[in-house]
PDB file of C-alpha atoms in Angstrom:
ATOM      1  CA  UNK A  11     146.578  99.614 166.122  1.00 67.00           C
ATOM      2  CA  UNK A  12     145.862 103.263 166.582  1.00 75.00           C
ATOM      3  CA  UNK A  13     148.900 103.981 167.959  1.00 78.00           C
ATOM      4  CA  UNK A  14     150.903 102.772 164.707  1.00 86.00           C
ATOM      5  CA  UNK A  15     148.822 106.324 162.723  1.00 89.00           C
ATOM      6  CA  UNK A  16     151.191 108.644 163.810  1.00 89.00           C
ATOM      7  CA  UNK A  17     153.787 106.634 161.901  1.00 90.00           C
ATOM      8  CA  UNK A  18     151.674 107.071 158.686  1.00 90.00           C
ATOM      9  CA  UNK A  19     151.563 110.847 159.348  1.00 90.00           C
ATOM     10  CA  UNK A  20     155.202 111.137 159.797  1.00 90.00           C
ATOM     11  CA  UNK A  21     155.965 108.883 156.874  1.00 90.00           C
ATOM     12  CA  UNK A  22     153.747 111.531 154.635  1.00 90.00           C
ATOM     13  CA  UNK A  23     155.578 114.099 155.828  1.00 90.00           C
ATOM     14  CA  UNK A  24     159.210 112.945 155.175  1.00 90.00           C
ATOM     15  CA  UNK A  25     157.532 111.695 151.747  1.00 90.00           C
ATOM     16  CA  UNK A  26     156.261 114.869 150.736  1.00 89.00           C
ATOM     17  CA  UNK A  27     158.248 117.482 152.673  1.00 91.00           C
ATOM     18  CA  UNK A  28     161.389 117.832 149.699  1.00 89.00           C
ATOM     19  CA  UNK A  29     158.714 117.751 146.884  1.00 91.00           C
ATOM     20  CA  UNK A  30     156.442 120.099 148.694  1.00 92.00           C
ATOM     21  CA  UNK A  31     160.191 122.232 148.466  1.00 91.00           C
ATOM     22  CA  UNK A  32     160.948 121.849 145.177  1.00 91.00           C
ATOM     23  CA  UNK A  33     156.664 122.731 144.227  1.00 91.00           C
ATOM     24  CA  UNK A  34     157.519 125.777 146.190  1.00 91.00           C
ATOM     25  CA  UNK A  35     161.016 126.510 144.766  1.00 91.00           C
ATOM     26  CA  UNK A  36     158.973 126.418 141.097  1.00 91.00           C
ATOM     27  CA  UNK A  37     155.608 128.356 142.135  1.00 90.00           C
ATOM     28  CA  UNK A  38     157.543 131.308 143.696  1.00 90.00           C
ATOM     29  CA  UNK A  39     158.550 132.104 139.881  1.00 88.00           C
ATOM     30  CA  UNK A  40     156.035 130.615 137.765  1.00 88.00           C
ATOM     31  CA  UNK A  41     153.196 131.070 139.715  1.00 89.00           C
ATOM     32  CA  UNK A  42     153.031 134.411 141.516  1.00 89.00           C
ATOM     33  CA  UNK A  43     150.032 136.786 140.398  1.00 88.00           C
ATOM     34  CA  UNK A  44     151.738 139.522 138.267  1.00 88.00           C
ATOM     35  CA  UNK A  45     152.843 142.416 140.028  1.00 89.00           C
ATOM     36  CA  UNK A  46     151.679 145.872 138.981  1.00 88.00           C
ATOM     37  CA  UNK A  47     154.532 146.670 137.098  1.00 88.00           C
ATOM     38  CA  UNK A  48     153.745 143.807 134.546  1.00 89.00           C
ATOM     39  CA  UNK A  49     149.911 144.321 134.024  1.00 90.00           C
ATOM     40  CA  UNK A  50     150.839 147.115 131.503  1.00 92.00           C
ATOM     41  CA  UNK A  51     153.655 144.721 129.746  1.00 92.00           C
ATOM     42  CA  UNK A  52     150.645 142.095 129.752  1.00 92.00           C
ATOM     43  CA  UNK A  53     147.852 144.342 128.062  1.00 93.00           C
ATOM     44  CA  UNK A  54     150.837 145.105 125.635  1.00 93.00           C
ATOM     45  CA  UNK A  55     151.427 141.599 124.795  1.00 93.00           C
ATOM     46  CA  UNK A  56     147.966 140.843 124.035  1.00 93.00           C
ATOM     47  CA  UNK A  57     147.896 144.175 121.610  1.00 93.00           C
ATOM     48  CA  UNK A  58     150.810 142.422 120.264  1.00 91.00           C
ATOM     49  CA  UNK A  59     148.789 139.274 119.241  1.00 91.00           C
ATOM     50  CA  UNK A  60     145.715 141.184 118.155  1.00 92.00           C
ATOM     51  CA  UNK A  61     147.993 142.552 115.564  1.00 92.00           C
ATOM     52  CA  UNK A  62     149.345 139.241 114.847  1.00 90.00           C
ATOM     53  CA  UNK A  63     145.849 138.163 113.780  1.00 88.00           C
ATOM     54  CA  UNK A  64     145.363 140.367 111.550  1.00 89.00           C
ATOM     55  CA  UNK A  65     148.384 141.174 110.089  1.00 89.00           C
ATOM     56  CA  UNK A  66     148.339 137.080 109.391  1.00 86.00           C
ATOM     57  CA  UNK A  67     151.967 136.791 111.210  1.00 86.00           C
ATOM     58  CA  UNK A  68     150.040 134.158 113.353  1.00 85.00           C
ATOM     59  CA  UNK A  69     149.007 132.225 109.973  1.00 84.00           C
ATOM     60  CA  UNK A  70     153.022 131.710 109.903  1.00 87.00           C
ATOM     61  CA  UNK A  71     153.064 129.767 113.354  1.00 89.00           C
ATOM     62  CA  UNK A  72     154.588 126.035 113.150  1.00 93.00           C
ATOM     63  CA  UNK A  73     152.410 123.251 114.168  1.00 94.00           C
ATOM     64  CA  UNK A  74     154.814 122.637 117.001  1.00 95.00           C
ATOM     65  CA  UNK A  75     154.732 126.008 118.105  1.00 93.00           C
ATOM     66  CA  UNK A  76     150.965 125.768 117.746  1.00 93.00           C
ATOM     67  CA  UNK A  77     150.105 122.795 119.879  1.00 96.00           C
ATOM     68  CA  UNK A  78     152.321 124.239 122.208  1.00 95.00           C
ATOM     69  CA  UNK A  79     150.381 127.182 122.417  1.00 93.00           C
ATOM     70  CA  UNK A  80     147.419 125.652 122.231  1.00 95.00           C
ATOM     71  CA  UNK A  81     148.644 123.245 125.669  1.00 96.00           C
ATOM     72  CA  UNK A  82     149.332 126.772 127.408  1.00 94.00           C
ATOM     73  CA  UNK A  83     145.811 128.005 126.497  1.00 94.00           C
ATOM     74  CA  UNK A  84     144.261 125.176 127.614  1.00 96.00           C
ATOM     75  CA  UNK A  85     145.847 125.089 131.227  1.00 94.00           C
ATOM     76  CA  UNK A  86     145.071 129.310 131.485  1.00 94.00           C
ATOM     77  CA  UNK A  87     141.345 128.380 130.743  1.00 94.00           C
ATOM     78  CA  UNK A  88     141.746 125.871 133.420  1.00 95.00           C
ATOM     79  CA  UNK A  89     141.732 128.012 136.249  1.00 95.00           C
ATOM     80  CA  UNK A  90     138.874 129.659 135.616  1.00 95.00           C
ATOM     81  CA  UNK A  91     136.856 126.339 136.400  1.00 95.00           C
ATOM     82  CA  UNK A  92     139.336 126.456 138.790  1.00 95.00           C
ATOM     83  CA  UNK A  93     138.114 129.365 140.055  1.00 95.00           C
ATOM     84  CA  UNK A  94     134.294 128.532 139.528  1.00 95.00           C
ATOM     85  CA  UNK A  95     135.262 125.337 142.078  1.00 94.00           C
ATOM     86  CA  UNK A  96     136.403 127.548 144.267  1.00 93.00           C
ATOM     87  CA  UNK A  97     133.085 129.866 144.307  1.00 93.00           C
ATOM     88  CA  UNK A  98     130.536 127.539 143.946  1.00 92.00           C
ATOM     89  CA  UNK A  99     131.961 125.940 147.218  1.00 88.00           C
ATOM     90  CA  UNK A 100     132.391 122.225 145.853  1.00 87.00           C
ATOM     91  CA  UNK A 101     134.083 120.200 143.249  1.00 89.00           C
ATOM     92  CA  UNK A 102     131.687 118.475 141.629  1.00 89.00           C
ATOM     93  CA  UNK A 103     128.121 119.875 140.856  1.00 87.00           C
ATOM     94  CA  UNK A 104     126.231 122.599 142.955  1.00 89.00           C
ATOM     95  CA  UNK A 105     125.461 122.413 146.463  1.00 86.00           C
ATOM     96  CA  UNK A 106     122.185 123.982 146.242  1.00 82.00           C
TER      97      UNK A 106
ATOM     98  CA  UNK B  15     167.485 121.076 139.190  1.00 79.00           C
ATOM     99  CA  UNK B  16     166.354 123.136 136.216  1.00 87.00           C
ATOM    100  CA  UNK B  17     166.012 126.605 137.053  1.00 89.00           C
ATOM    101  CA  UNK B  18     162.104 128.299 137.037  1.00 87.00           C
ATOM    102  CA  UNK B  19     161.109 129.653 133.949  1.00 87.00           C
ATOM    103  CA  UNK B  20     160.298 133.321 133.396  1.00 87.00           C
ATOM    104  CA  UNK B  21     156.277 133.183 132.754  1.00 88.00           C
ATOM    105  CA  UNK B  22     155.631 136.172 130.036  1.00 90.00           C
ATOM    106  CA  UNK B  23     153.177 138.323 132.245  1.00 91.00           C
ATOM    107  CA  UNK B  24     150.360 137.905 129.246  1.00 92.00           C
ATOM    108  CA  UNK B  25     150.190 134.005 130.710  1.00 93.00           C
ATOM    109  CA  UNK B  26     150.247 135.060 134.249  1.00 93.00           C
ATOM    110  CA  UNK B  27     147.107 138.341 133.876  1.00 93.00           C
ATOM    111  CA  UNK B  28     145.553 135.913 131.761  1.00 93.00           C
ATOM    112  CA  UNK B  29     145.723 132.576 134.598  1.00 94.00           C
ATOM    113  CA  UNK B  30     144.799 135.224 137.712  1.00 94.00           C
ATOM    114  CA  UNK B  31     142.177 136.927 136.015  1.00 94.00           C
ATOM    115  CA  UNK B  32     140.614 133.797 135.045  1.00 95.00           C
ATOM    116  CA  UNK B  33     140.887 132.562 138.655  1.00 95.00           C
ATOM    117  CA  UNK B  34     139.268 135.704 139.686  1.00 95.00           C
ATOM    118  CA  UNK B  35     136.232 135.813 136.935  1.00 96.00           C
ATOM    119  CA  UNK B  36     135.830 131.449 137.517  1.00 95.00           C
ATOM    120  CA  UNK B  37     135.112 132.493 141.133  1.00 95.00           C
ATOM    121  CA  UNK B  38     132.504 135.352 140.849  1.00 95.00           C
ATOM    122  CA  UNK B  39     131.201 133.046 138.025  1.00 95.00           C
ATOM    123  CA  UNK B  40     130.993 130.206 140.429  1.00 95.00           C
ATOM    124  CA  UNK B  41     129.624 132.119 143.393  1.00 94.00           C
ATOM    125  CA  UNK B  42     126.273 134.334 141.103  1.00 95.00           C
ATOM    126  CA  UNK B  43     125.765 130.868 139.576  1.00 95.00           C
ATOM    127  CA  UNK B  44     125.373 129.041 142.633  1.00 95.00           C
ATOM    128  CA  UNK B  45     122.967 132.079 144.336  1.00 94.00           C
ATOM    129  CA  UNK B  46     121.251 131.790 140.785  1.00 94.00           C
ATOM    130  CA  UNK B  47     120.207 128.279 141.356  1.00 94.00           C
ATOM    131  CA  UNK B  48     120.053 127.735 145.491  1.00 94.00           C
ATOM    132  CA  UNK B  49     115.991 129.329 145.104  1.00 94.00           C
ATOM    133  CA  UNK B  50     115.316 127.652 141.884  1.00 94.00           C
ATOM    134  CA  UNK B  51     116.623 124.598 143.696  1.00 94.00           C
ATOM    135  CA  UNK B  52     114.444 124.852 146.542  1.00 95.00           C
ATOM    136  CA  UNK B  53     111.319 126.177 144.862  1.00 95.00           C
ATOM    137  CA  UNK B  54     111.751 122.712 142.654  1.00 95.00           C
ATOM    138  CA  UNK B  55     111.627 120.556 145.965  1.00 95.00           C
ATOM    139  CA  UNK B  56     108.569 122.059 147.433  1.00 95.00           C
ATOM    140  CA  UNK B  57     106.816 121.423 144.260  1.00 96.00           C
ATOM    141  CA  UNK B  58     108.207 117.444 144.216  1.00 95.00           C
ATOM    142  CA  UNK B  59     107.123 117.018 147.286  1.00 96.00           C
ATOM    143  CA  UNK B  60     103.839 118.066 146.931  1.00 95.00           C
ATOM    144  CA  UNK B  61     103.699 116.248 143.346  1.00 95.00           C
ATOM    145  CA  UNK B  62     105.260 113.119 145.422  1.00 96.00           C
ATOM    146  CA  UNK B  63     102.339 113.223 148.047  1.00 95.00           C
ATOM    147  CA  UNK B  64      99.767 113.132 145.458  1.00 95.00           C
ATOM    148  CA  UNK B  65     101.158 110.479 143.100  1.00 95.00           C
ATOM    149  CA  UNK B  66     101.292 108.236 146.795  1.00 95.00           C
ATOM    150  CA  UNK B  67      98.118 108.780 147.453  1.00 94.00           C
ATOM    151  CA  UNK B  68      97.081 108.056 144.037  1.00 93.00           C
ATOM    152  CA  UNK B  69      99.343 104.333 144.124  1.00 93.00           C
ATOM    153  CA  UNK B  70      97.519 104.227 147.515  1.00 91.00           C
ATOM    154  CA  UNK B  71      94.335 103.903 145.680  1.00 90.00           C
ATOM    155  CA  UNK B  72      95.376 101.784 143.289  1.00 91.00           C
ATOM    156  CA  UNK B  73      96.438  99.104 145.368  1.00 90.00           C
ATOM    157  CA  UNK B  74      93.455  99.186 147.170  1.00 88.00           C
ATOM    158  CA  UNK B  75      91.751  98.741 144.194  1.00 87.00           C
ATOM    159  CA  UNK B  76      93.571  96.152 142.855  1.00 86.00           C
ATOM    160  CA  UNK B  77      93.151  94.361 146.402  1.00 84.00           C
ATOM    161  CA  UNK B  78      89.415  94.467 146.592  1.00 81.00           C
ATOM    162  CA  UNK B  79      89.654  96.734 149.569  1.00 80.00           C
ATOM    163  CA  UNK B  80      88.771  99.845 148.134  1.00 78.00           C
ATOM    164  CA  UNK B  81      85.249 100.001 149.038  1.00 77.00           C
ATOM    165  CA  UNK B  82      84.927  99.219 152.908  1.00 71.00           C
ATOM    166  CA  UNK B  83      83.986  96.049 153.781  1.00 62.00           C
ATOM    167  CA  UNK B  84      82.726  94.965 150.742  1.00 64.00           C
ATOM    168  CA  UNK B  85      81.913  91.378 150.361  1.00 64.00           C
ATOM    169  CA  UNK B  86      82.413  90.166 146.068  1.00 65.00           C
ATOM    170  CA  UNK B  87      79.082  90.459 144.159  1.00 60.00           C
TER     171      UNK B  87
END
């Protein structure tokens, strides 16, 4: 019976080795931390929407175009429970 | 396969920085609450011991053993 586990572990590997790839081939682009050159281009992009308020250019948005932003705020707020996960050392609740 | 996407950098600041802030929030809120945590289980344990003694008491009572010995009046 035992000796039949390492054919589960090599099963999960073939199983997830080419989707583990193609994760990878995605997260290299779209998920790298941004490199020093773009923090600058970043604080100017959020200028850029400050200015949007307020000049009410983002009144103009579609709704489409809205709840697609909206999706994309959501999943950046995400990681900071992420994060908070990460620091308080569990996933649910507080070890203390 | 469809090639990656260019992330605007705004996204990407905004996802690492949140990361970053989520785990310092994570890690004072847990050191915030490990003392209050354990201050609140010396305290229910000592609350616990009483309230068993007190049920102790009570069932005696109840039983008719309270008071050593006693025969019924």
């Amino acid at each position: 019976m035992t000796w039949r586990v390492h054919l589960v572990f090599s099963a999960a590997a073939t199983y997830s080795k080419p989707r583990l790839a193609t994760f990878w081939h995605y997260a290299k682009v779209e998920l790298v931390p941004p490199s020093p050159a773009e923090i600058p281009q970043a604080i100017a992009g959020i200028k850029n929407i400050l200015t949007g308020v307020n000049s009410g250019r983002l009144g103009q948005t579609t709704v489409k175009d809205a709840f697609r932003n909206g999706l994309v705020c959501t999943e950046v707020l995400m990681w900071f429970y992420i994060g908070e996960c990460i620091g308080k050392g569990g996933i649910v609740g507080y070890a203390v | 396969m469809v090639p990656p996407v260019a992330v605007s950098p705004v996204i990407k600041t905004a996802r690492w920085s949140f990361l970053l802030i989520g785990m310092f929030y994570g890690k004072q809120r847990y050191d915030y609450l490990k003392p209050r945590a354990e201050k609140e289980r010396l305290v229910e344990e000592a609350e616990k011991k009483i309230r068993e003694e007190q049920e102790k008491i009570a069932k005696a009572l109840a039983e008719g053993t309270f008071f050593k010995n006693a025969s019924e009046c």
